Structures are given as structure tokens and as C-alpha cells.
Coordinates of C-alpha atoms in Angstrom, one line a residue:
M1 CA 54.3 106.8 90.7
T2 CA 52.5 105.0 93.8
P3 CA 48.9 106.0 94.7
A4 CA 50.6 108.1 97.5
D5 CA 52.4 110.0 94.9
L6 CA 49.4 110.6 92.8
S7 CA 47.4 111.7 95.7
L8 CA 50.0 114.4 96.3
T9 CA 50.0 115.4 92.8
V10 CA 46.3 115.9 92.6
L11 CA 46.6 117.9 95.9
H12 CA 49.1 120.1 94.4
A13 CA 46.9 120.7 91.3
V14 CA 44.1 121.8 93.6
R15 CA 46.5 124.1 95.4
R16 CA 47.6 125.6 92.3
A17 CA 44.0 126.1 91.3
V18 CA 43.2 127.8 94.6
D19 CA 46.3 130.1 94.4
D20 CA 45.6 131.1 91.1
G21 CA 42.0 132.2 92.2
A22 CA 40.3 129.4 89.8
L23 CA 38.8 127.8 92.8
R24 CA 37.8 129.6 96.0
V25 CA 37.8 126.3 98.2
E26 CA 39.7 125.5 101.5
V27 CA 42.4 123.2 100.2
P28 CA 41.8 119.8 101.8
P29 CA 44.6 117.7 103.8
R30 CA 44.8 115.1 101.6
I31 CA 42.9 113.7 98.5
K32 CA 41.8 110.1 98.3
V33 CA 42.7 108.1 95.0
E34 CA 41.7 104.6 94.4
R35 CA 42.0 101.9 91.8
A36 CA 39.4 102.5 88.8
R37 CA 36.5 100.1 89.0
P38 CA 36.8 97.1 86.5
G39 CA 35.7 98.4 83.1
G40 CA 36.2 102.0 84.4
S41 CA 38.5 104.5 82.7
G42 CA 42.2 104.4 83.5
E43 CA 44.2 103.2 86.4
Y44 CA 43.0 105.2 89.3
A45 CA 40.2 107.7 90.1
S46 CA 39.2 110.5 92.3
N47 CA 36.0 111.9 93.3
V48 CA 37.9 115.4 94.8
A49 CA 35.9 117.6 92.4
L50 CA 32.7 116.1 93.8
T51 CA 33.6 116.7 97.2
L52 CA 34.8 120.1 96.3
A53 CA 31.9 121.5 94.2
R54 CA 29.5 122.5 96.5
S55 CA 32.2 124.8 98.6
A56 CA 33.3 126.1 94.8
G57 CA 29.9 127.0 93.6
R58 CA 30.5 125.2 90.6
S59 CA 29.5 122.0 89.1
A60 CA 31.7 118.9 89.6
R61 CA 32.8 118.6 86.0
E62 CA 33.7 122.3 86.0
V63 CA 36.1 121.7 89.0
A64 CA 37.2 118.5 87.6
G65 CA 38.3 120.6 84.4
I66 CA 39.9 123.3 86.6
I67 CA 42.0 120.5 88.3
E68 CA 42.6 118.7 85.2
E69 CA 44.1 121.4 83.3
R70 CA 46.7 121.7 85.8
L71 CA 47.8 118.1 85.7
R72 CA 48.2 118.1 82.0
D73 CA 52.0 118.4 82.4
A74 CA 52.5 116.6 85.5
P75 CA 55.5 114.2 85.7
G76 CA 54.2 110.6 86.1
L77 CA 50.7 111.0 84.3
R78 CA 50.2 109.9 80.8
G79 CA 46.6 111.2 80.8
V80 CA 43.8 112.5 82.9
E81 CA 40.2 111.7 81.8
I82 CA 36.8 113.4 83.3
T83 CA 33.9 111.0 83.5
G84 CA 30.4 110.5 84.8
P85 CA 29.4 113.7 86.8
G86 CA 33.0 114.8 87.6
F87 CA 35.2 111.8 88.4
L88 CA 38.9 112.3 87.5
N89 CA 40.4 109.1 85.9
F90 CA 44.2 108.6 85.7
T91 CA 46.8 106.9 83.3
L92 CA 50.1 106.7 84.8
R93 CA 53.6 106.6 83.1
G94 CA 56.4 104.4 83.8
D95 CA 58.8 106.7 85.7
A96 CA 58.2 110.3 86.0
G97 CA 61.7 111.0 87.3
S98 CA 63.3 110.0 84.3
E99 CA 61.1 112.4 82.2
V100 CA 61.4 115.2 84.6
V101 CA 65.4 114.6 84.6
R102 CA 65.4 114.5 80.9
A103 CA 63.4 117.8 80.3
I104 CA 65.5 119.7 82.7
R105 CA 68.5 118.6 81.4
A106 CA 67.4 119.2 77.9
A107 CA 66.2 122.8 78.8
G108 CA 68.8 123.7 81.5
S109 CA 68.2 127.0 83.3
S110 CA 65.3 127.7 80.8
Y111 CA 63.3 124.7 82.1
G112 CA 59.7 125.9 82.5
H113 CA 59.9 128.7 79.7
G114 CA 57.4 128.3 76.9
T115 CA 55.1 129.7 74.6
A116 CA 51.9 130.2 76.3
L117 CA 51.5 133.6 76.0
A118 CA 52.9 134.0 72.5
G119 CA 51.2 136.5 70.5
T120 CA 50.3 138.6 73.6
T121 CA 51.8 142.3 73.9
V122 CA 52.3 144.0 77.1
R123 CA 53.4 147.4 77.5
F124 CA 54.2 148.7 81.1
A125 CA 54.1 152.4 82.0
E126 CA 56.9 154.0 83.1
V127 CA 57.3 153.9 87.2
T128 CA 59.7 155.7 89.5
E129 CA 59.1 154.0 92.9
S130 CA 61.6 151.5 93.7
R131 CA 59.6 148.4 94.5
A132 CA 57.4 148.9 91.7
A133 CA 60.1 149.1 89.2
L134 CA 61.6 146.2 90.6
V135 CA 58.4 144.0 90.5
T136 CA 57.7 145.3 87.1
E137 CA 61.1 144.6 85.6
V138 CA 60.6 140.6 87.2
V139 CA 57.3 140.6 85.9
E140 CA 58.7 141.3 82.4
R141 CA 61.0 138.6 82.5
L142 CA 58.3 136.3 83.7
L143 CA 56.2 137.5 80.9
R144 CA 59.1 136.8 78.3
S145 CA 60.0 133.6 79.6
Q146 CA 56.3 132.6 78.3
G147 CA 56.8 134.2 74.9
A148 CA 55.0 137.4 75.5
D149 CA 56.0 140.4 73.7
V150 CA 56.9 143.1 76.3
S151 CA 57.5 146.4 74.7
T152 CA 59.9 149.1 76.2
R153 CA 58.3 151.0 79.1
A154 CA 56.8 154.7 78.0
A155 CA 55.7 157.7 80.0
G156 CA 52.9 157.9 77.6
G157 CA 50.9 155.4 79.7
G158 CA 50.5 151.2 79.7
E159 CA 49.9 148.7 82.5
R160 CA 50.9 149.4 86.1
V161 CA 51.9 146.7 88.5
Y162 CA 50.5 148.2 91.8
V163 CA 52.6 147.5 94.8
H164 CA 52.8 148.4 98.4
P165 CA 56.1 150.9 98.5
G166 CA 59.2 149.6 99.6
A167 CA 62.4 150.8 99.6
Y168 CA 65.3 148.9 97.4
E169 CA 68.2 149.0 100.0
A170 CA 70.9 147.1 98.2
E171 CA 73.8 149.4 99.7
R172 CA 72.3 148.3 103.3
F173 CA 71.7 144.6 102.8
G174 CA 73.2 143.7 99.6
S175 CA 71.1 143.3 96.1
D176 CA 70.2 139.7 96.6
A177 CA 68.7 140.4 99.9
A178 CA 67.2 143.6 99.0
R179 CA 65.6 141.9 95.9
W180 CA 64.2 139.3 97.8
A181 CA 62.7 141.5 100.6
L182 CA 60.6 143.4 98.0
L183 CA 59.8 140.2 95.6
R184 CA 58.9 137.5 98.2
A185 CA 56.1 139.4 99.7
A186 CA 52.9 139.8 97.2
P187 CA 53.2 143.1 95.6
H188 CA 50.0 144.3 97.6
D189 CA 51.6 143.4 100.9
R190 CA 54.6 145.0 103.0
P191 CA 57.8 144.0 101.8
L192 CA 60.2 141.7 104.2
D193 CA 62.3 143.2 106.6
G194 CA 65.9 143.1 104.8
G195 CA 67.9 142.3 108.3
P196 CA 66.7 138.8 108.9
L197 CA 67.8 138.1 105.2
L198 CA 71.3 138.2 106.1
A199 CA 71.3 135.6 108.8
Q200 CA 72.5 132.4 107.9
H201 CA 69.3 130.5 109.5
E202 CA 66.9 128.1 108.2
R203 CA 64.0 130.6 109.2
N204 CA 65.6 132.8 106.4
S205 CA 63.7 131.5 103.3
L206 CA 66.5 133.2 100.9
F207 CA 69.2 131.4 102.7
R208 CA 67.4 127.9 102.4
V209 CA 67.0 128.6 98.7
R210 CA 70.7 129.5 98.1
Y211 CA 71.7 127.0 100.5
A212 CA 69.7 124.2 98.6
Y213 CA 71.5 124.9 95.5
S214 CA 75.0 125.2 97.3
R215 CA 74.2 121.7 98.7
V216 CA 73.7 120.6 95.0
R217 CA 77.0 121.8 93.9
R218 CA 78.8 120.1 96.8
L219 CA 77.0 117.0 96.3
L220 CA 78.2 116.9 92.6
V221 CA 81.8 117.5 94.0
N222 CA 81.7 114.9 96.4
G223 CA 80.0 112.5 93.9
D224 CA 82.9 113.3 91.3
Q225 CA 85.5 112.2 94.4
L226 CA 83.6 108.7 94.7
G227 CA 83.3 108.5 91.3
T228 CA 79.8 108.4 91.0
A229 CA 78.3 110.8 88.0
P230 CA 74.7 111.9 88.0
A231 CA 72.7 109.6 85.5
Y232 CA 69.1 108.7 85.9
E233 CA 69.1 105.0 85.7
T234 CA 66.5 103.9 88.2
S235 CA 63.4 105.0 89.5
V236 CA 63.7 107.5 92.7
H237 CA 60.9 107.9 95.4
A238 CA 60.9 111.7 95.8
P239 CA 57.4 112.6 95.5
A240 CA 57.9 115.9 97.2
L241 CA 60.8 116.8 95.0
L242 CA 59.3 115.5 91.7
G243 CA 56.1 117.3 92.3
A244 CA 57.6 120.5 93.0
L245 CA 60.2 120.3 89.7
G246 CA 56.6 119.2 87.7
D247 CA 55.1 122.1 89.2
H248 CA 57.6 124.6 87.9
P249 CA 56.6 125.3 84.3
A250 CA 52.8 126.2 85.6
V251 CA 54.1 128.3 88.4
L252 CA 56.3 130.6 86.0
L253 CA 53.1 130.8 83.6
A254 CA 50.9 131.7 86.7
A255 CA 53.3 134.3 87.9
A256 CA 53.7 135.9 84.7
R257 CA 49.8 136.1 84.1
H258 CA 49.0 137.2 87.7
R259 CA 52.2 139.5 87.7
A260 CA 53.3 138.0 91.2
P261 CA 56.9 137.3 91.2
D262 CA 56.0 136.2 95.0
R263 CA 54.4 132.9 93.3
L264 CA 57.8 131.9 91.9
A265 CA 59.9 132.9 95.1
R266 CA 57.6 130.8 97.4
H267 CA 57.8 127.9 94.9
L268 CA 61.5 127.9 94.9
E269 CA 61.0 127.9 98.8
A270 CA 59.1 124.6 98.4
L271 CA 61.4 123.2 95.9
A272 CA 64.3 123.9 98.2
D273 CA 62.7 122.6 101.4
A274 CA 62.1 119.4 99.1
L275 CA 65.5 119.2 98.1
L276 CA 67.2 119.6 101.3
A277 CA 64.9 117.0 102.8
F278 CA 65.9 114.8 100.0
Q279 CA 69.5 115.4 100.0
H280 CA 71.0 113.0 102.7
T281 CA 70.0 109.9 100.5
V282 CA 71.9 111.0 97.5
L283 CA 75.3 109.6 98.1
P284 CA 76.4 106.5 99.7
L285 CA 77.0 106.5 103.4
G286 CA 79.4 104.4 105.4
D287 CA 80.3 101.2 103.6
E288 CA 77.9 101.5 101.0
K289 CA 79.4 101.3 97.2
P290 CA 78.1 103.6 94.8
S291 CA 75.2 102.1 92.6
A292 CA 72.5 103.1 90.1
A293 CA 70.3 104.3 92.9
H294 CA 73.0 106.7 93.8
R295 CA 73.7 108.1 90.3
S296 CA 69.8 108.5 89.8
R297 CA 69.3 110.4 92.9
L298 CA 72.4 112.7 92.2
A299 CA 71.0 113.3 88.6
L300 CA 67.5 114.2 90.3
A301 CA 69.1 116.6 92.6
E302 CA 71.1 118.1 89.8
A303 CA 68.2 118.6 88.3
A304 CA 66.6 120.5 91.2
G305 CA 69.9 122.7 91.5
T306 CA 69.2 123.9 87.8
V307 CA 65.8 124.8 88.6
L308 CA 66.8 126.7 91.6
A309 CA 69.3 128.6 89.8
G310 CA 67.1 129.3 86.7
G311 CA 64.4 130.6 89.3
L312 CA 66.7 132.8 91.1
S313 CA 67.9 134.2 87.6
V314 CA 64.4 135.1 86.8
L315 CA 64.5 137.1 90.1
G316 CA 67.8 138.7 89.4
I317 CA 69.2 136.9 92.4
S318 CA 72.7 135.1 92.5
A319 CA 72.9 131.3 93.0
P320 CA 76.3 130.7 94.8
D321 CA 78.1 127.5 94.8
R322 CA 79.2 128.0 98.3
I323 CA 77.5 129.5 101.4

């Protein structure tokens, strides 16, 4: 992990804290990290918590703690320590990509599922409005992915997910577009218009996510034809993609806690965009010979495809091999 990668990782953590409502600040455009001073803790340090403390209305150490909590599982970081009035100090791992790819291969489409909400029991009230029913269904799936016990809906009462009403128009737009239209917007916002979601265009967020997955499937086929199989053998420089993959477990947990499937949908968009920007570097071009670098990039792309498919599955949306 380079200093630039670390800066981006910390920025992602701040943005998640703002999205979660833990911090009420304007997300800075960039975050400065620098080598720790001789005798200091860790390899790198940042004063971001001190710079945000005043606008957050909290002490710098409180802000640092909020950021540190969202960095605990970040790929490439061995440890984060808070020192002094609120400095964040970082110790790096050797290769973040290797850890992420290994974790995703081990978990498959369940990558990011966990037990953070184990012991929590949630019962939802029975609902009839179509968008409320769909959002509740996906929230239940999110909660179960984090270990919560979600009991069968009952007419006698229970928790309600409040939404801006919207019709589930599967017959008109197809199931996938109809679901994305209702889930991509925050529950309290108006749902998306289903018509534009049928267009195969980069402005169509659903198309970009599913197209990114289909590109991974094509890369794997093309790699096989070149005799290149996915195998993470050497470090890959892809901070945006690695950051999005590393964020996935925290996004799933936040989406479950906040009853907000739109958080997962927006995260899948960010992951897809990072993957689409990365895809052109994966396989050999021209007279290039397949190498460890290509095999490693293909392994990272394959991992991203696995996460995209898993996330879409949680939303109840298909991930086609071809578009």
C-alpha cells in the first residue's frame, strides 16, 4: 500500500462515517498522510481527526475513534492506533490485494457476511404497499447476512420500514429493473424511473453494475483462451478497486443496521465503476506475453465479479454472464 492508497483508504473511512451518520462533517477532497516521525507509533500518521473535530462538534480523539472503527478490516492495514490529542497512526501489511482475493475466494458470494448482529432479533410488521414490502424483504436478507434472527412477519405488529410509496412494475420493466428502481433510491426518496433502466448506456446505473459483472466473465473466458488462469501471485496497483472490495463487509453491515438497501446498491455502483476502469489492464495486449501480473489482475477482477454477483443476489437482482 502506497501513501496515496492509504490516503484513499482513510478518505473512504471518513465517507462511510458520514454516510452512517456517525460524523456530521463535509467530506474533505483528500486526506494527508505522512511518514511517522522517528520514535513515533506506526509507519504513517494523519491529523485528519484534528482537522475535522471542530466542524464535527466532537473531540479529536472521538473523531479518531470513529474513523479507526471503520479502518479495522481495511485491506493493507495491519493496525491503527490513536495517539496524543487524536493522531491516527498506521502500520501496513505487505500486500492488501492478496488478503482480499484470498478472503473473497474463501467466502464466495457470502463475502462480507458476518456475525456482528448475532443475538439480535428483529420482527417486521406485515406490509402490503409494494415498495415497502420489497424494501422490507431485502432488509431482512441484509440482517440475516449479519447474523440477526429475523422472525416471520406478523399482522400483530413489529418494526416498519418507512418508504416513499412506489409501484413494483415487473410486468412493464422486468423484475431486475423494477427492483433496482425501488431499491437504488433511499427509502424515503422517490423511486427511480424504470424506463431509463432498460437502456444499455453508461448513465444507467443498473446496466453498469451488471455489465461490469459480465465483463469479468468475458475476461475469464478470454484468459482461458490465452492460457491465463486467475492466480494472485504479485502485488496489483488498483487502490480504488481494492478499497471498494475492502469496504464491502462494512457496507453490508451499515445497510442492515440502517435498513437501507440503497447503500448496498450505491456501493455496487462504485465497485462496478472501479472495475470497469481497471479491466483494460487485466489481460495481455498486442505482443505481450501472459505473466504473473496478468494472472494476478485476473484474480482480482474475478474477486470483484464475485462480490458484484453476491451483492446483486442480496438485492434479488440477477447477474447475467452476457449483456
